[in-house]
Every structure is written in C-alpha cells, then in structure tokens.
C-alpha cells in the first residue's frame, strides 16, 4: 500500500465541468446526500474546496453555509484547507467533496477538519473508487496525467480506517455512478453496487469509544480464616464488657 502522504502537489479542478463527466458526478453526489441534509443541523456548515462549493445543500437545516479555499472569488474565506482559521470545535458540519483525492497529505487534512468540528459534528466525504471503470482507466499511462485520473483514488476501507483513528462513526457509505457517461438518474447509476465510480461517506464525530469495553472492578478478597478470627475476637470483647 502506497503511503498517504506524498511530496507531489495536486491541483484540484476549479469546477466539476473541468472533469470529464463531472456534471454527472456532481448530480450523483447530490442524489446520495439529499436524504441526509435534513438530518444535519447546527449553526455552521463548512464547504471545503472548489468542488464542494458547487454541491447543492439548500435542504440542509444549517442556515450559515460558507465556502473555504484558495484562489477563487467564489470562496467566502480564502485559506489553506490544511490550516483552517477557526477555533477548535467551532464548526457543526463539513463537506469535503473529493478533497482527499487532491490533497498531498490527507491524514493532516482530516486532522485539521477534526480539530474545528464540534463533538458529534458531521463530516461528509466524497472521492473516487479505485475499483471502478475510472479506476481501470487510471491504469492507462496516457490517461494518468489527465483529470480525474491524476488525482488519488483511495479505497473506502482505507478512509474508514482513518476515520476510526479519529473516533468517527460511519453512518452511511455508498459507491454510486457505475457508468460515467450515463445520466445520474439512470437506475444503474443511482443504485449501483460496489463498482460505482464515486464513493460517498457520511460520518459523525464521537466523543466516546466506538467499541466500549466493560470496566472490571476488583473487589477486595477477604480470607475466611481472617474473617472468623475477627468475629471471634469481637465476641470475646463483648463478653468482657458485659462482665464489667
């Protein structure tokens, strides 16, 4: 398995339109997240990166929704995703559309997002599935320098492992959009199995261990002989006091 951190700097596309079949990908992600937005509540929704900006989130109950990234006038706040200018536990939910795919240090990015998320905060992640048609295309040398194959395709199980280390509970995961050039509303793309191009994850930050273990309290062991001796001594003292 290749290391998560690399020295090469990856440039995220400014828009989904800059990715082949990007508009279909965006619609598929929105279809997967539509049932979840009414369940996500709070005060601040952070949409991180260029691609997150274009994801429709009007159905989310959080009223204050803002974009953060660099070198784009659409962003409400210009900042590096790996150095967010927020205090600890100040954000209720964060949308990371393909942020891990275009980051050279995804571990650090997740830790930084975890720092600003409140306890029980929501984290929504999307990425490319390596076990898909897009994953096969990434193996073709001619395509490796083109979008989206120049990005990083992380298996969902690997992302699960990163989230578990930060004590996140994965509430939902689906690989969708099996055939890239087809409309997102086609049945095979909407309800596709594990070979979908897109991986969508909804997780929640937990403050307690996800696999609790029962505490074992050690009870003091009292020897029977010691207990009988103490009872006998107490009985003799009672008799002496009675005779007095």
PDB file of C-alpha atoms in Angstrom:
ATOM      1  CA  UNK A   1       0.000   0.000   0.000  1.00  0.00           C
ATOM      2  CA  UNK A   2       1.373   3.392  -1.014  1.00  0.00           C
ATOM      3  CA  UNK A   3       1.857   5.992   1.742  1.00  0.00           C
ATOM      4  CA  UNK A   4      -0.900   8.541   2.171  1.00  0.00           C
ATOM      5  CA  UNK A   5       1.490  11.499   2.271  1.00  0.00           C
ATOM      6  CA  UNK A   6       3.277  12.420  -0.955  1.00  0.00           C
ATOM      7  CA  UNK A   7       5.542  15.279  -2.000  1.00  0.00           C
ATOM      8  CA  UNK A   8       3.738  15.982  -5.251  1.00  0.00           C
ATOM      9  CA  UNK A   9       1.292  18.893  -5.160  1.00  0.00           C
ATOM     10  CA  UNK A  10      -2.066  18.169  -6.765  1.00  0.00           C
ATOM     11  CA  UNK A  11      -4.262  20.879  -8.233  1.00  0.00           C
ATOM     12  CA  UNK A  12      -7.988  20.479  -7.628  1.00  0.00           C
ATOM     13  CA  UNK A  13     -10.184  21.414 -10.615  1.00  0.00           C
ATOM     14  CA  UNK A  14     -11.933  24.756 -10.259  1.00  0.00           C
ATOM     15  CA  UNK A  15     -15.254  23.241 -11.305  1.00  0.00           C
ATOM     16  CA  UNK A  16     -16.902  19.887 -11.937  1.00  0.00           C
ATOM     17  CA  UNK A  17     -17.068  20.972 -15.560  1.00  0.00           C
ATOM     18  CA  UNK A  18     -13.279  20.650 -15.719  1.00  0.00           C
ATOM     19  CA  UNK A  19     -13.601  16.887 -15.118  1.00  0.00           C
ATOM     20  CA  UNK A  20     -14.878  14.571 -17.863  1.00  0.00           C
ATOM     21  CA  UNK A  21     -18.439  13.576 -16.903  1.00  0.00           C
ATOM     22  CA  UNK A  22     -18.051  15.913 -13.920  1.00  0.00           C
ATOM     23  CA  UNK A  23     -21.599  17.228 -14.145  1.00  0.00           C
ATOM     24  CA  UNK A  24     -22.956  13.684 -13.921  1.00  0.00           C
ATOM     25  CA  UNK A  25     -20.690  13.038 -10.921  1.00  0.00           C
ATOM     26  CA  UNK A  26     -21.939  16.150  -9.156  1.00  0.00           C
ATOM     27  CA  UNK A  27     -25.562  15.157  -9.668  1.00  0.00           C
ATOM     28  CA  UNK A  28     -24.907  11.655  -8.350  1.00  0.00           C
ATOM     29  CA  UNK A  29     -23.314  13.010  -5.181  1.00  0.00           C
ATOM     30  CA  UNK A  30     -26.256  15.348  -4.658  1.00  0.00           C
ATOM     31  CA  UNK A  31     -28.689  12.438  -5.105  1.00  0.00           C
ATOM     32  CA  UNK A  32     -26.862  10.409  -2.468  1.00  0.00           C
ATOM     33  CA  UNK A  33     -26.738  13.256   0.041  1.00  0.00           C
ATOM     34  CA  UNK A  34     -30.271  14.583  -0.451  1.00  0.00           C
ATOM     35  CA  UNK A  35     -31.848  12.327   2.239  1.00  0.00           C
ATOM     36  CA  UNK A  36     -29.121  13.290   4.727  1.00  0.00           C
ATOM     37  CA  UNK A  37     -29.220  17.088   4.620  1.00  0.00           C
ATOM     38  CA  UNK A  38     -32.486  17.380   6.615  1.00  0.00           C
ATOM     39  CA  UNK A  39     -30.836  15.281   9.357  1.00  0.00           C
ATOM     40  CA  UNK A  40     -27.785  17.530   9.672  1.00  0.00           C
ATOM     41  CA  UNK A  41     -28.332  20.510  11.945  1.00  0.00           C
ATOM     42  CA  UNK A  42     -26.318  23.182  13.736  1.00  0.00           C
ATOM     43  CA  UNK A  43     -25.064  26.707  13.135  1.00  0.00           C
ATOM     44  CA  UNK A  44     -22.163  26.492  10.623  1.00  0.00           C
ATOM     45  CA  UNK A  45     -21.675  24.324   7.523  1.00  0.00           C
ATOM     46  CA  UNK A  46     -18.177  24.448   6.028  1.00  0.00           C
ATOM     47  CA  UNK A  47     -17.885  23.567   2.327  1.00  0.00           C
ATOM     48  CA  UNK A  48     -14.208  22.889   1.738  1.00  0.00           C
ATOM     49  CA  UNK A  49     -12.582  23.264  -1.676  1.00  0.00           C
ATOM     50  CA  UNK A  50     -13.698  24.140  -5.185  1.00  0.00           C
ATOM     51  CA  UNK A  51     -15.840  21.067  -5.844  1.00  0.00           C
ATOM     52  CA  UNK A  52     -17.714  21.323  -2.534  1.00  0.00           C
ATOM     53  CA  UNK A  53     -18.774  24.852  -3.487  1.00  0.00           C
ATOM     54  CA  UNK A  54     -20.914  23.562  -6.357  1.00  0.00           C
ATOM     55  CA  UNK A  55     -22.700  20.844  -4.365  1.00  0.00           C
ATOM     56  CA  UNK A  56     -26.278  21.941  -3.660  1.00  0.00           C
ATOM     57  CA  UNK A  57     -27.012  21.974   0.076  1.00  0.00           C
ATOM     58  CA  UNK A  58     -30.193  24.062   0.313  1.00  0.00           C
ATOM     59  CA  UNK A  59     -32.040  21.220   2.044  1.00  0.00           C
ATOM     60  CA  UNK A  60     -29.583  21.275   4.942  1.00  0.00           C
ATOM     61  CA  UNK A  61     -31.066  22.722   8.144  1.00  0.00           C
ATOM     62  CA  UNK A  62     -27.899  24.736   8.817  1.00  0.00           C
ATOM     63  CA  UNK A  63     -28.528  28.329   7.774  1.00  0.00           C
ATOM     64  CA  UNK A  64     -24.956  29.638   7.783  1.00  0.00           C
ATOM     65  CA  UNK A  65     -23.198  27.853   4.912  1.00  0.00           C
ATOM     66  CA  UNK A  66     -19.881  29.162   3.646  1.00  0.00           C
ATOM     67  CA  UNK A  67     -17.049  28.160   1.309  1.00  0.00           C
ATOM     68  CA  UNK A  68     -13.356  27.995   2.162  1.00  0.00           C
ATOM     69  CA  UNK A  69     -10.457  27.523  -0.247  1.00  0.00           C
ATOM     70  CA  UNK A  70      -7.755  29.398  -2.108  1.00  0.00           C
ATOM     71  CA  UNK A  71      -7.520  31.339  -5.365  1.00  0.00           C
ATOM     72  CA  UNK A  72     -11.213  31.525  -6.198  1.00  0.00           C
ATOM     73  CA  UNK A  73     -13.523  34.557  -5.905  1.00  0.00           C
ATOM     74  CA  UNK A  74     -16.460  32.271  -5.088  1.00  0.00           C
ATOM     75  CA  UNK A  75     -14.964  31.479  -1.694  1.00  0.00           C
ATOM     76  CA  UNK A  76     -16.330  33.375   1.283  1.00  0.00           C
ATOM     77  CA  UNK A  77     -12.975  32.892   3.003  1.00  0.00           C
ATOM     78  CA  UNK A  78      -9.563  32.477   1.404  1.00  0.00           C
ATOM     79  CA  UNK A  79      -7.472  29.972   3.363  1.00  0.00           C
ATOM     80  CA  UNK A  80      -5.442  26.797   3.009  1.00  0.00           C
ATOM     81  CA  UNK A  81      -7.556  23.692   3.732  1.00  0.00           C
ATOM     82  CA  UNK A  82      -4.720  22.299   5.846  1.00  0.00           C
ATOM     83  CA  UNK A  83      -4.590  25.423   8.049  1.00  0.00           C
ATOM     84  CA  UNK A  84      -8.167  26.454   8.741  1.00  0.00           C
ATOM     85  CA  UNK A  85      -8.514  29.830  10.533  1.00  0.00           C
ATOM     86  CA  UNK A  86     -11.114  28.614  13.020  1.00  0.00           C
ATOM     87  CA  UNK A  87     -11.012  27.874  16.717  1.00  0.00           C
ATOM     88  CA  UNK A  88     -11.343  24.334  17.975  1.00  0.00           C
ATOM     89  CA  UNK A  89     -14.836  22.826  17.936  1.00  0.00           C
ATOM     90  CA  UNK A  90     -16.489  25.763  16.166  1.00  0.00           C
ATOM     91  CA  UNK A  91     -17.941  24.079  13.032  1.00  0.00           C
ATOM     92  CA  UNK A  92     -21.038  21.852  13.083  1.00  0.00           C
ATOM     93  CA  UNK A  93     -20.637  20.125   9.716  1.00  0.00           C
ATOM     94  CA  UNK A  94     -18.070  19.927   6.929  1.00  0.00           C
ATOM     95  CA  UNK A  95     -18.457  18.879   3.296  1.00  0.00           C
ATOM     96  CA  UNK A  96     -15.270  17.572   1.664  1.00  0.00           C
ATOM     97  CA  UNK A  97     -16.105  16.808  -1.959  1.00  0.00           C
ATOM     98  CA  UNK A  98     -13.045  14.995  -3.353  1.00  0.00           C
ATOM     99  CA  UNK A  99     -10.720  16.948  -1.042  1.00  0.00           C
ATOM    100  CA  UNK A 100      -8.753  13.838  -0.065  1.00  0.00           C
ATOM    101  CA  UNK A 101      -8.325  12.918  -3.733  1.00  0.00           C
ATOM    102  CA  UNK A 102      -6.466  16.165  -4.452  1.00  0.00           C
ATOM    103  CA  UNK A 103      -4.516  16.588  -1.214  1.00  0.00           C
ATOM    104  CA  UNK A 104      -0.894  15.536  -0.781  1.00  0.00           C
ATOM    105  CA  UNK A 105      -1.380  14.816   2.933  1.00  0.00           C
ATOM    106  CA  UNK A 106      -4.922  13.513   3.540  1.00  0.00           C
ATOM    107  CA  UNK A 107      -4.084  12.492   7.131  1.00  0.00           C
ATOM    108  CA  UNK A 108      -3.247  16.063   8.065  1.00  0.00           C
ATOM    109  CA  UNK A 109      -6.308  17.420   6.269  1.00  0.00           C
ATOM    110  CA  UNK A 110      -8.611  15.096   8.202  1.00  0.00           C
ATOM    111  CA  UNK A 111      -6.950  16.008  11.495  1.00  0.00           C
ATOM    112  CA  UNK A 112      -7.356  19.706  10.746  1.00  0.00           C
ATOM    113  CA  UNK A 113     -11.043  19.282   9.924  1.00  0.00           C
ATOM    114  CA  UNK A 114     -11.461  17.170  13.059  1.00  0.00           C
ATOM    115  CA  UNK A 115      -9.916  19.984  15.104  1.00  0.00           C
ATOM    116  CA  UNK A 116     -12.560  22.522  14.079  1.00  0.00           C
ATOM    117  CA  UNK A 117     -15.560  20.165  14.199  1.00  0.00           C
ATOM    118  CA  UNK A 118     -17.679  20.157  17.343  1.00  0.00           C
ATOM    119  CA  UNK A 119     -18.358  16.982  19.303  1.00  0.00           C
ATOM    120  CA  UNK A 120     -20.935  14.922  17.380  1.00  0.00           C
ATOM    121  CA  UNK A 121     -20.232  17.105  14.324  1.00  0.00           C
ATOM    122  CA  UNK A 122     -20.969  15.822  10.813  1.00  0.00           C
ATOM    123  CA  UNK A 123     -18.373  15.006   8.159  1.00  0.00           C
ATOM    124  CA  UNK A 124     -19.376  14.334   4.543  1.00  0.00           C
ATOM    125  CA  UNK A 125     -16.703  12.946   2.212  1.00  0.00           C
ATOM    126  CA  UNK A 126     -16.754  12.002  -1.457  1.00  0.00           C
ATOM    127  CA  UNK A 127     -13.996  10.526  -3.586  1.00  0.00           C
ATOM    128  CA  UNK A 128     -13.191   8.231  -6.479  1.00  0.00           C
ATOM    129  CA  UNK A 129     -13.497   4.472  -6.117  1.00  0.00           C
ATOM    130  CA  UNK A 130     -10.377   2.641  -7.397  1.00  0.00           C
ATOM    131  CA  UNK A 131     -12.458  -0.499  -8.048  1.00  0.00           C
ATOM    132  CA  UNK A 132     -14.485   1.006 -10.869  1.00  0.00           C
ATOM    133  CA  UNK A 133     -14.303   1.906 -14.555  1.00  0.00           C
ATOM    134  CA  UNK A 134     -12.496   5.112 -13.593  1.00  0.00           C
ATOM    135  CA  UNK A 135     -10.047   3.040 -11.550  1.00  0.00           C
ATOM    136  CA  UNK A 136      -9.333   0.885 -14.584  1.00  0.00           C
ATOM    137  CA  UNK A 137      -8.812   3.981 -16.735  1.00  0.00           C
ATOM    138  CA  UNK A 138      -6.300   5.264 -14.189  1.00  0.00           C
ATOM    139  CA  UNK A 139      -4.089   2.276 -15.031  1.00  0.00           C
ATOM    140  CA  UNK A 140      -3.679   3.517 -18.620  1.00  0.00           C
ATOM    141  CA  UNK A 141      -0.389   5.513 -18.769  1.00  0.00           C
ATOM    142  CA  UNK A 142      -1.746   8.000 -21.324  1.00  0.00           C
ATOM    143  CA  UNK A 143      -4.611   8.997 -19.010  1.00  0.00           C
ATOM    144  CA  UNK A 144      -2.704   9.315 -15.738  1.00  0.00           C
ATOM    145  CA  UNK A 145      -1.858  12.978 -16.317  1.00  0.00           C
ATOM    146  CA  UNK A 146      -5.440  13.933 -17.150  1.00  0.00           C
ATOM    147  CA  UNK A 147      -8.426  14.692 -14.935  1.00  0.00           C
ATOM    148  CA  UNK A 148      -9.628  12.970 -12.875  1.00  0.00           C
ATOM    149  CA  UNK A 149      -7.062  10.188 -13.186  1.00  0.00           C
ATOM    150  CA  UNK A 150      -4.215  12.404 -11.986  1.00  0.00           C
ATOM    151  CA  UNK A 151      -5.894  12.525  -8.555  1.00  0.00           C
ATOM    152  CA  UNK A 152      -5.713   9.890  -5.846  1.00  0.00           C
ATOM    153  CA  UNK A 153      -8.204   7.022  -5.609  1.00  0.00           C
ATOM    154  CA  UNK A 154      -8.470   5.778  -2.026  1.00  0.00           C
ATOM    155  CA  UNK A 155     -10.441   2.612  -1.203  1.00  0.00           C
ATOM    156  CA  UNK A 156     -13.361   3.212   1.156  1.00  0.00           C
ATOM    157  CA  UNK A 157     -11.911   0.774   3.707  1.00  0.00           C
ATOM    158  CA  UNK A 158      -8.778   2.872   3.944  1.00  0.00           C
ATOM    159  CA  UNK A 159     -10.799   6.033   4.563  1.00  0.00           C
ATOM    160  CA  UNK A 160     -12.818   4.117   7.184  1.00  0.00           C
ATOM    161  CA  UNK A 161      -9.567   3.277   8.946  1.00  0.00           C
ATOM    162  CA  UNK A 162      -8.507   6.942   9.026  1.00  0.00           C
ATOM    163  CA  UNK A 163     -11.885   7.949  10.401  1.00  0.00           C
ATOM    164  CA  UNK A 164     -11.848   5.258  13.078  1.00  0.00           C
ATOM    165  CA  UNK A 165      -8.489   6.509  14.329  1.00  0.00           C
ATOM    166  CA  UNK A 166     -10.123   9.913  14.856  1.00  0.00           C
ATOM    167  CA  UNK A 167     -13.106   8.216  16.527  1.00  0.00           C
ATOM    168  CA  UNK A 168     -15.692   8.841  13.802  1.00  0.00           C
ATOM    169  CA  UNK A 169     -18.720   6.647  13.277  1.00  0.00           C
ATOM    170  CA  UNK A 170     -19.546   5.959   9.634  1.00  0.00           C
ATOM    171  CA  UNK A 171     -23.316   6.280   9.299  1.00  0.00           C
ATOM    172  CA  UNK A 172     -23.587   5.842   5.553  1.00  0.00           C
ATOM    173  CA  UNK A 173     -21.469   4.702   2.621  1.00  0.00           C
ATOM    174  CA  UNK A 174     -22.382   4.051  -0.977  1.00  0.00           C
ATOM    175  CA  UNK A 175     -20.446   3.531  -4.193  1.00  0.00           C
ATOM    176  CA  UNK A 176     -22.544   5.009  -6.983  1.00  0.00           C
ATOM    177  CA  UNK A 177     -22.485   6.030 -10.652  1.00  0.00           C
ATOM    178  CA  UNK A 178     -21.235   2.822 -12.276  1.00  0.00           C
ATOM    179  CA  UNK A 179     -21.124   4.136 -15.860  1.00  0.00           C
ATOM    180  CA  UNK A 180     -19.555   7.631 -16.000  1.00  0.00           C
ATOM    181  CA  UNK A 181     -21.090   8.868 -19.255  1.00  0.00           C
ATOM    182  CA  UNK A 182     -24.652   7.907 -18.315  1.00  0.00           C
ATOM    183  CA  UNK A 183     -27.120  10.252 -16.628  1.00  0.00           C
ATOM    184  CA  UNK A 184     -27.035  10.171 -12.841  1.00  0.00           C
ATOM    185  CA  UNK A 185     -30.763   9.360 -12.674  1.00  0.00           C
ATOM    186  CA  UNK A 186     -30.386   6.092 -14.566  1.00  0.00           C
ATOM    187  CA  UNK A 187     -31.140   3.144 -12.299  1.00  0.00           C
ATOM    188  CA  UNK A 188     -27.725   1.514 -12.680  1.00  0.00           C
ATOM    189  CA  UNK A 189     -26.010   4.748 -11.645  1.00  0.00           C
ATOM    190  CA  UNK A 190     -28.400   5.622  -8.852  1.00  0.00           C
ATOM    191  CA  UNK A 191     -28.474   2.208  -7.182  1.00  0.00           C
ATOM    192  CA  UNK A 192     -25.187   0.733  -8.353  1.00  0.00           C
ATOM    193  CA  UNK A 193     -23.200  -1.583  -6.118  1.00  0.00           C
ATOM    194  CA  UNK A 194     -19.555  -1.618  -5.116  1.00  0.00           C
ATOM    195  CA  UNK A 195     -18.223  -0.843  -8.595  1.00  0.00           C
ATOM    196  CA  UNK A 196     -19.535   2.727  -8.740  1.00  0.00           C
ATOM    197  CA  UNK A 197     -17.053   5.439  -9.705  1.00  0.00           C
ATOM    198  CA  UNK A 198     -17.979   7.649  -6.735  1.00  0.00           C
ATOM    199  CA  UNK A 199     -17.635   6.857  -3.046  1.00  0.00           C
ATOM    200  CA  UNK A 200     -19.872   8.863  -0.692  1.00  0.00           C
ATOM    201  CA  UNK A 201     -19.405   8.717   3.097  1.00  0.00           C
ATOM    202  CA  UNK A 202     -21.401  10.342   5.889  1.00  0.00           C
ATOM    203  CA  UNK A 203     -19.715  10.146   9.297  1.00  0.00           C
ATOM    204  CA  UNK A 204     -20.150  11.675  12.708  1.00  0.00           C
ATOM    205  CA  UNK A 205     -17.555  12.681  15.287  1.00  0.00           C
ATOM    206  CA  UNK A 206     -17.959  10.784  18.539  1.00  0.00           C
ATOM    207  CA  UNK A 207     -16.627  11.660  21.970  1.00  0.00           C
ATOM    208  CA  UNK A 208     -16.848   8.147  23.405  1.00  0.00           C
ATOM    209  CA  UNK A 209     -15.096   4.927  22.263  1.00  0.00           C
ATOM    210  CA  UNK A 210     -16.908   3.220  19.418  1.00  0.00           C
ATOM    211  CA  UNK A 211     -16.052  -0.211  20.853  1.00  0.00           C
ATOM    212  CA  UNK A 212     -16.602   0.196  24.605  1.00  0.00           C
ATOM    213  CA  UNK A 213     -15.223  -2.460  26.912  1.00  0.00           C
ATOM    214  CA  UNK A 214     -16.803  -3.186  30.311  1.00  0.00           C
ATOM    215  CA  UNK A 215     -14.797  -1.975  33.266  1.00  0.00           C
ATOM    216  CA  UNK A 216     -13.693  -4.644  35.669  1.00  0.00           C
ATOM    217  CA  UNK A 217     -13.722  -3.511  39.252  1.00  0.00           C
ATOM    218  CA  UNK A 218     -11.548  -5.557  41.561  1.00  0.00           C
ATOM    219  CA  UNK A 219     -13.342  -6.477  44.760  1.00  0.00           C
ATOM    220  CA  UNK A 220     -11.165  -6.898  47.842  1.00  0.00           C
ATOM    221  CA  UNK A 221     -10.801 -10.563  48.684  1.00  0.00           C
ATOM    222  CA  UNK A 222     -11.329 -11.423  52.340  1.00  0.00           C
ATOM    223  CA  UNK A 223      -9.913 -14.667  53.610  1.00  0.00           C
ATOM    224  CA  UNK A 224     -12.396 -16.850  55.529  1.00  0.00           C
ATOM    225  CA  UNK A 225      -9.914 -17.553  58.312  1.00  0.00           C
ATOM    226  CA  UNK A 226      -9.253 -13.857  58.866  1.00  0.00           C
ATOM    227  CA  UNK A 227     -12.980 -13.094  58.938  1.00  0.00           C
ATOM    228  CA  UNK A 228     -13.667 -15.857  61.513  1.00  0.00           C
ATOM    229  CA  UNK A 229     -10.771 -14.671  63.691  1.00  0.00           C
ATOM    230  CA  UNK A 230     -12.083 -11.127  63.682  1.00  0.00           C
ATOM    231  CA  UNK A 231     -15.579 -12.308  64.600  1.00  0.00           C
ATOM    232  CA  UNK A 232     -14.243 -14.432  67.467  1.00  0.00           C
ATOM    233  CA  UNK A 233     -12.197 -11.518  68.828  1.00  0.00           C
ATOM    234  CA  UNK A 234     -15.236  -9.225  68.646  1.00  0.00           C
ATOM    235  CA  UNK A 235     -17.330 -11.795  70.547  1.00  0.00           C
ATOM    236  CA  UNK A 236     -14.747 -12.092  73.344  1.00  0.00           C
ATOM    237  CA  UNK A 237     -14.541  -8.316  73.726  1.00  0.00           C
ATOM    238  CA  UNK A 238     -18.310  -8.153  74.001  1.00  0.00           C
ATOM    239  CA  UNK A 239     -18.326 -10.732  76.815  1.00  0.00           C
ATOM    240  CA  UNK A 240     -15.614  -8.896  78.777  1.00  0.00           C
ATOM    241  CA  UNK A 241     -17.502  -5.603  78.540  1.00  0.00           C
ATOM    242  CA  UNK A 242     -20.709  -7.372  79.646  1.00  0.00           C
ATOM    243  CA  UNK A 243     -18.981  -8.889  82.759  1.00  0.00           C
ATOM    244  CA  UNK A 244     -17.704  -5.460  83.746  1.00  0.00           C
TER     245      UNK A 244
END
